[in-house]
Amino acid sequence: MTLEEKLELFRDSAIAEASHQSSVMLAQYRQTLEKIYQSRIEQAQQEAETYIITETDRIRREHNRNLSMEQNKIKRDMGEKHYQVKEKIFAQVTGMLIRYKSQPEYIESLVRHIRRILDMVQNNPVTIYVDASDEKLIPELEKRCGVKLSVGPREFLGGVRAAVPSKNILIDYSYASRLEEEKNNFII
């Protein structure tokens, strides 16, 4: 073999070896890039799933918070309406009680309550109070019941109250107390 043939063979052999090494290195580089690409895709999918879960939870929490705020507003509004209706009803009832006080049945009611108090306290000393608005009825009530009556220190919308100091008892047949009791127990 001649020198040129040898050089040609060496050159072909070197080029083939370099091509082979280049192909191997290129395949390894391509494989590495493929792994990195797959890893990035998986990471991006995981991040997207995490983002979707996080955002879904945030939206759900925000929705629940908004729903809760709206429910509380509705409850407050209903409570306010109930209060307004209740106040209106009891204002009407108070007006009806005031009108009732001008009826003869009111005097009869006072006489019954005074007699009931006298029966309850028996022979114990008692102070019976009428409302200041009923002061003009005291002479008639004292005459019909045979007991001294006093005007109460506080207004109580009608009815009677009695104090038995020896037993430390307060008997309350006042309309204000009954009205307040009904108002507290009233449910719409």
PDB file of C-alpha atoms in Angstrom:
ATOM      1  CA  MET A   1       0.000   0.000   0.000  1.00  0.00           C
ATOM      2  CA  THR A   2       1.208   3.328  -0.876  1.00  0.00           C
ATOM      3  CA  LEU A   3       1.547   6.203   1.405  1.00  0.00           C
ATOM      4  CA  GLU A   4      -1.378   7.965  -0.140  1.00  0.00           C
ATOM      5  CA  GLU A   5      -3.541   4.946   0.275  1.00  0.00           C
ATOM      6  CA  LYS A   6      -2.444   4.689   3.881  1.00  0.00           C
ATOM      7  CA  LEU A   7      -3.227   8.349   4.435  1.00  0.00           C
ATOM      8  CA  GLU A   8      -6.576   7.930   2.718  1.00  0.00           C
ATOM      9  CA  LEU A   9      -7.318   4.895   4.936  1.00  0.00           C
ATOM     10  CA  PHE A  10      -6.217   6.773   8.039  1.00  0.00           C
ATOM     11  CA  ARG A  11      -8.291   9.804   7.057  1.00  0.00           C
ATOM     12  CA  ASP A  12     -11.362   7.645   6.369  1.00  0.00           C
ATOM     13  CA  SER A  13     -10.810   5.776   9.614  1.00  0.00           C
ATOM     14  CA  ALA A  14     -10.401   9.028  11.587  1.00  0.00           C
ATOM     15  CA  ILE A  15     -13.446  10.567   9.932  1.00  0.00           C
ATOM     16  CA  ALA A  16     -15.477   7.419  10.623  1.00  0.00           C
ATOM     17  CA  GLU A  17     -14.331   7.373  14.265  1.00  0.00           C
ATOM     18  CA  ALA A  18     -15.039  11.089  14.652  1.00  0.00           C
ATOM     19  CA  SER A  19     -18.446  10.628  13.019  1.00  0.00           C
ATOM     20  CA  HIS A  20     -19.183   7.698  15.319  1.00  0.00           C
ATOM     21  CA  GLN A  21     -18.096   9.627  18.433  1.00  0.00           C
ATOM     22  CA  SER A  22     -20.048  12.634  17.228  1.00  0.00           C
ATOM     23  CA  SER A  23     -23.138  10.480  16.721  1.00  0.00           C
ATOM     24  CA  VAL A  24     -22.737   8.922  20.190  1.00  0.00           C
ATOM     25  CA  MET A  25     -22.218  12.339  21.808  1.00  0.00           C
ATOM     26  CA  LEU A  26     -25.151  13.764  19.893  1.00  0.00           C
ATOM     27  CA  ALA A  27     -27.369  10.836  20.942  1.00  0.00           C
ATOM     28  CA  GLN A  28     -26.307  11.276  24.597  1.00  0.00           C
ATOM     29  CA  TYR A  29     -26.933  15.025  24.373  1.00  0.00           C
ATOM     30  CA  ARG A  30     -30.302  14.413  22.719  1.00  0.00           C
ATOM     31  CA  GLN A  31     -31.164  11.856  25.475  1.00  0.00           C
ATOM     32  CA  THR A  32     -30.166  14.331  28.188  1.00  0.00           C
ATOM     33  CA  LEU A  33     -32.212  17.082  26.576  1.00  0.00           C
ATOM     34  CA  GLU A  34     -35.169  14.673  26.261  1.00  0.00           C
ATOM     35  CA  LYS A  35     -34.917  13.835  29.999  1.00  0.00           C
ATOM     36  CA  ILE A  36     -34.729  17.514  30.922  1.00  0.00           C
ATOM     37  CA  TYR A  37     -37.664  18.234  28.615  1.00  0.00           C
ATOM     38  CA  GLN A  38     -39.764  15.427  30.173  1.00  0.00           C
ATOM     39  CA  SER A  39     -38.786  16.588  33.657  1.00  0.00           C
ATOM     40  CA  ARG A  40     -39.831  20.167  32.852  1.00  0.00           C
ATOM     41  CA  ILE A  41     -43.119  18.964  31.364  1.00  0.00           C
ATOM     42  CA  GLU A  42     -43.858  16.896  34.498  1.00  0.00           C
ATOM     43  CA  GLN A  43     -42.874  19.824  36.722  1.00  0.00           C
ATOM     44  CA  ALA A  44     -45.075  22.210  34.722  1.00  0.00           C
ATOM     45  CA  GLN A  45     -48.001  19.759  34.903  1.00  0.00           C
ATOM     46  CA  GLN A  46     -47.494  19.358  38.646  1.00  0.00           C
ATOM     47  CA  GLU A  47     -47.326  23.120  39.100  1.00  0.00           C
ATOM     48  CA  ALA A  48     -50.454  23.536  36.981  1.00  0.00           C
ATOM     49  CA  GLU A  49     -52.311  20.896  39.019  1.00  0.00           C
ATOM     50  CA  THR A  50     -51.154  22.501  42.259  1.00  0.00           C
ATOM     51  CA  TYR A  51     -52.202  25.922  40.955  1.00  0.00           C
ATOM     52  CA  ILE A  52     -55.617  24.583  39.920  1.00  0.00           C
ATOM     53  CA  ILE A  53     -56.130  22.949  43.343  1.00  0.00           C
ATOM     54  CA  THR A  54     -54.960  26.076  45.169  1.00  0.00           C
ATOM     55  CA  GLU A  55     -57.116  28.388  43.082  1.00  0.00           C
ATOM     56  CA  THR A  56     -60.118  26.069  43.392  1.00  0.00           C
ATOM     57  CA  ASP A  57     -59.732  26.062  47.187  1.00  0.00           C
ATOM     58  CA  ARG A  58     -59.281  29.847  47.245  1.00  0.00           C
ATOM     59  CA  ILE A  59     -62.371  30.362  45.087  1.00  0.00           C
ATOM     60  CA  ARG A  60     -64.362  27.928  47.250  1.00  0.00           C
ATOM     61  CA  ARG A  61     -63.255  29.710  50.444  1.00  0.00           C
ATOM     62  CA  GLU A  62     -64.084  33.093  48.932  1.00  0.00           C
ATOM     63  CA  HIS A  63     -67.476  31.798  47.813  1.00  0.00           C
ATOM     64  CA  ASN A  64     -68.164  30.379  51.288  1.00  0.00           C
ATOM     65  CA  ARG A  65     -67.062  33.647  52.899  1.00  0.00           C
ATOM     66  CA  ASN A  66     -69.309  35.662  50.575  1.00  0.00           C
ATOM     67  CA  LEU A  67     -72.170  33.240  51.199  1.00  0.00           C
ATOM     68  CA  SER A  68     -71.659  33.490  54.957  1.00  0.00           C
ATOM     69  CA  MET A  69     -71.565  37.295  54.792  1.00  0.00           C
ATOM     70  CA  GLU A  70     -74.777  37.313  52.750  1.00  0.00           C
ATOM     71  CA  GLN A  71     -76.457  34.906  55.178  1.00  0.00           C
ATOM     72  CA  ASN A  72     -75.432  37.112  58.101  1.00  0.00           C
ATOM     73  CA  LYS A  73     -76.789  40.168  56.294  1.00  0.00           C
ATOM     74  CA  ILE A  74     -80.078  38.386  55.648  1.00  0.00           C
ATOM     75  CA  LYS A  75     -80.251  37.320  59.318  1.00  0.00           C
ATOM     76  CA  ARG A  76     -79.566  40.908  60.433  1.00  0.00           C
ATOM     77  CA  ASP A  77     -82.203  42.227  58.036  1.00  0.00           C
ATOM     78  CA  MET A  78     -84.721  39.641  59.244  1.00  0.00           C
ATOM     79  CA  GLY A  79     -83.864  40.423  62.862  1.00  0.00           C
ATOM     80  CA  GLU A  80     -84.374  44.121  62.194  1.00  0.00           C
ATOM     81  CA  LYS A  81     -87.700  43.450  60.455  1.00  0.00           C
ATOM     82  CA  HIS A  82     -88.799  41.204  63.333  1.00  0.00           C
ATOM     83  CA  TYR A  83     -87.845  43.923  65.781  1.00  0.00           C
ATOM     84  CA  GLN A  84     -89.760  46.568  63.803  1.00  0.00           C
ATOM     85  CA  VAL A  85     -92.857  44.370  63.499  1.00  0.00           C
ATOM     86  CA  LYS A  86     -92.654  43.442  67.178  1.00  0.00           C
ATOM     87  CA  GLU A  87     -92.338  47.093  68.215  1.00  0.00           C
ATOM     88  CA  LYS A  88     -95.257  48.049  65.966  1.00  0.00           C
ATOM     89  CA  ILE A  89     -97.441  45.273  67.396  1.00  0.00           C
ATOM     90  CA  PHE A  90     -96.621  46.199  70.979  1.00  0.00           C
ATOM     91  CA  ALA A  91     -97.154  49.890  70.270  1.00  0.00           C
ATOM     92  CA  GLN A  92    -100.640  48.963  69.043  1.00  0.00           C
ATOM     93  CA  VAL A  93    -101.207  46.774  72.123  1.00  0.00           C
ATOM     94  CA  THR A  94    -100.096  49.645  74.369  1.00  0.00           C
ATOM     95  CA  GLY A  95    -102.569  51.926  72.611  1.00  0.00           C
ATOM     96  CA  MET A  96    -105.300  49.326  73.116  1.00  0.00           C
ATOM     97  CA  LEU A  97    -104.418  49.093  76.841  1.00  0.00           C
ATOM     98  CA  ILE A  98    -104.641  52.856  77.187  1.00  0.00           C
ATOM     99  CA  ARG A  99    -108.073  52.810  75.526  1.00  0.00           C
ATOM    100  CA  TYR A 100    -109.115  49.870  77.750  1.00  0.00           C
ATOM    101  CA  LYS A 101    -108.297  51.936  80.842  1.00  0.00           C
ATOM    102  CA  SER A 102    -111.211  54.242  79.990  1.00  0.00           C
ATOM    103  CA  GLN A 103    -113.687  51.323  80.017  1.00  0.00           C
ATOM    104  CA  PRO A 104    -115.749  50.240  83.075  1.00  0.00           C
ATOM    105  CA  GLU A 105    -114.230  46.743  82.740  1.00  0.00           C
ATOM    106  CA  TYR A 106    -110.865  48.218  83.715  1.00  0.00           C
ATOM    107  CA  ILE A 107    -112.180  49.331  87.106  1.00  0.00           C
ATOM    108  CA  GLU A 108    -113.654  45.856  87.632  1.00  0.00           C
ATOM    109  CA  SER A 109    -110.279  44.339  86.752  1.00  0.00           C
ATOM    110  CA  LEU A 110    -108.544  46.575  89.325  1.00  0.00           C
ATOM    111  CA  VAL A 111    -111.101  45.600  92.004  1.00  0.00           C
ATOM    112  CA  ARG A 112    -110.505  41.860  91.265  1.00  0.00           C
ATOM    113  CA  HIS A 113    -106.729  42.278  91.487  1.00  0.00           C
ATOM    114  CA  ILE A 114    -106.921  44.270  94.742  1.00  0.00           C
ATOM    115  CA  ARG A 115    -109.214  41.640  96.305  1.00  0.00           C
ATOM    116  CA  ARG A 116    -106.890  38.849  95.119  1.00  0.00           C
ATOM    117  CA  ILE A 117    -103.943  40.649  96.753  1.00  0.00           C
ATOM    118  CA  LEU A 118    -105.878  41.065 100.009  1.00  0.00           C
ATOM    119  CA  ASP A 119    -106.741  37.351  99.975  1.00  0.00           C
ATOM    120  CA  MET A 120    -103.086  36.422  99.376  1.00  0.00           C
ATOM    121  CA  VAL A 121    -101.605  38.579 102.151  1.00  0.00           C
ATOM    122  CA  GLN A 122    -104.360  37.781 104.652  1.00  0.00           C
ATOM    123  CA  ASN A 123    -103.729  39.894 107.776  1.00  0.00           C
ATOM    124  CA  ASN A 124    -100.189  41.054 106.909  1.00  0.00           C
ATOM    125  CA  PRO A 125     -99.722  44.794 106.383  1.00  0.00           C
ATOM    126  CA  VAL A 126     -99.679  45.610 102.681  1.00  0.00           C
ATOM    127  CA  THR A 127     -99.224  48.723 100.566  1.00  0.00           C
ATOM    128  CA  ILE A 128    -101.152  48.607  97.298  1.00  0.00           C
ATOM    129  CA  TYR A 129    -100.115  50.935  94.492  1.00  0.00           C
ATOM    130  CA  VAL A 130    -102.037  52.103  91.453  1.00  0.00           C
ATOM    131  CA  ASP A 131    -100.538  53.814  88.428  1.00  0.00           C
ATOM    132  CA  ALA A 132    -100.298  57.614  88.498  1.00  0.00           C
ATOM    133  CA  SER A 133    -102.687  57.765  85.553  1.00  0.00           C
ATOM    134  CA  ASP A 134    -105.315  55.999  87.712  1.00  0.00           C
ATOM    135  CA  GLU A 135    -105.068  58.443  90.613  1.00  0.00           C
ATOM    136  CA  LYS A 136    -108.600  59.726  89.943  1.00  0.00           C
ATOM    137  CA  LEU A 137    -109.919  56.161  90.498  1.00  0.00           C
ATOM    138  CA  ILE A 138    -108.448  55.826  94.006  1.00  0.00           C
ATOM    139  CA  PRO A 139    -111.539  57.062  95.940  1.00  0.00           C
ATOM    140  CA  GLU A 140    -113.878  54.654  94.140  1.00  0.00           C
ATOM    141  CA  LEU A 141    -111.446  51.704  94.479  1.00  0.00           C
ATOM    142  CA  GLU A 142    -110.833  52.411  98.202  1.00  0.00           C
ATOM    143  CA  LYS A 143    -114.590  52.539  98.779  1.00  0.00           C
ATOM    144  CA  ARG A 144    -115.257  49.263  96.887  1.00  0.00           C
ATOM    145  CA  CYS A 145    -112.308  47.316  98.353  1.00  0.00           C
ATOM    146  CA  GLY A 146    -112.111  48.808 101.866  1.00  0.00           C
ATOM    147  CA  VAL A 147    -108.350  49.401 101.749  1.00  0.00           C
ATOM    148  CA  LYS A 148    -106.095  52.446 101.467  1.00  0.00           C
ATOM    149  CA  LEU A 149    -104.367  52.785  98.081  1.00  0.00           C
ATOM    150  CA  SER A 150    -101.284  54.781  97.086  1.00  0.00           C
ATOM    151  CA  VAL A 151     -99.940  56.112  93.833  1.00  0.00           C
ATOM    152  CA  GLY A 152     -96.924  54.070  92.701  1.00  0.00           C
ATOM    153  CA  PRO A 153     -93.495  55.729  92.692  1.00  0.00           C
ATOM    154  CA  ARG A 154     -93.042  54.684  89.028  1.00  0.00           C
ATOM    155  CA  GLU A 155     -95.463  54.558  86.149  1.00  0.00           C
ATOM    156  CA  PHE A 156     -96.511  51.043  85.204  1.00  0.00           C
ATOM    157  CA  LEU A 157     -99.169  51.583  82.517  1.00  0.00           C
ATOM    158  CA  GLY A 158    -102.091  50.463  84.672  1.00  0.00           C
ATOM    159  CA  GLY A 159    -102.997  47.575  86.926  1.00  0.00           C
ATOM    160  CA  VAL A 160    -101.833  47.322  90.524  1.00  0.00           C
ATOM    161  CA  ARG A 161     -98.732  46.473  92.515  1.00  0.00           C
ATOM    162  CA  ALA A 162     -98.484  45.562  96.152  1.00  0.00           C
ATOM    163  CA  ALA A 163     -95.634  45.402  98.652  1.00  0.00           C
ATOM    164  CA  VAL A 164     -95.712  43.211 101.766  1.00  0.00           C
ATOM    165  CA  PRO A 165     -92.741  44.539 103.775  1.00  0.00           C
ATOM    166  CA  SER A 166     -92.986  41.942 106.574  1.00  0.00           C
ATOM    167  CA  LYS A 167     -92.432  39.111 104.079  1.00  0.00           C
ATOM    168  CA  ASN A 168     -90.354  41.101 101.591  1.00  0.00           C
ATOM    169  CA  ILE A 169     -92.796  40.292  98.771  1.00  0.00           C
ATOM    170  CA  LEU A 170     -93.762  42.346  95.723  1.00  0.00           C
ATOM    171  CA  ILE A 171     -96.991  41.356  93.996  1.00  0.00           C
ATOM    172  CA  ASP A 172     -97.150  42.714  90.475  1.00  0.00           C
ATOM    173  CA  TYR A 173    -100.370  42.877  88.455  1.00  0.00           C
ATOM    174  CA  SER A 174     -99.150  45.845  86.447  1.00  0.00           C
ATOM    175  CA  TYR A 175     -99.738  46.043  82.724  1.00  0.00           C
ATOM    176  CA  ALA A 176     -96.175  47.224  82.106  1.00  0.00           C
ATOM    177  CA  SER A 177     -94.759  44.015  83.639  1.00  0.00           C
ATOM    178  CA  ARG A 178     -97.160  41.782  81.777  1.00  0.00           C
ATOM    179  CA  LEU A 179     -96.561  43.630  78.534  1.00  0.00           C
ATOM    180  CA  GLU A 180     -92.780  43.332  79.000  1.00  0.00           C
ATOM    181  CA  GLU A 181     -93.108  39.626  79.782  1.00  0.00           C
ATOM    182  CA  GLU A 182     -95.204  39.055  76.648  1.00  0.00           C
ATOM    183  CA  LYS A 183     -92.761  41.120  74.607  1.00  0.00           C
ATOM    184  CA  ASN A 184     -89.837  38.989  75.798  1.00  0.00           C
ATOM    185  CA  ASN A 185     -91.687  35.740  75.001  1.00  0.00           C
ATOM    186  CA  PHE A 186     -93.123  36.986  71.709  1.00  0.00           C
ATOM    187  CA  ILE A 187     -91.890  35.161  68.596  1.00  0.00           C
ATOM    188  CA  ILE A 188     -92.903  36.051  65.072  1.00  0.00           C
TER     189      ILE A 188
END
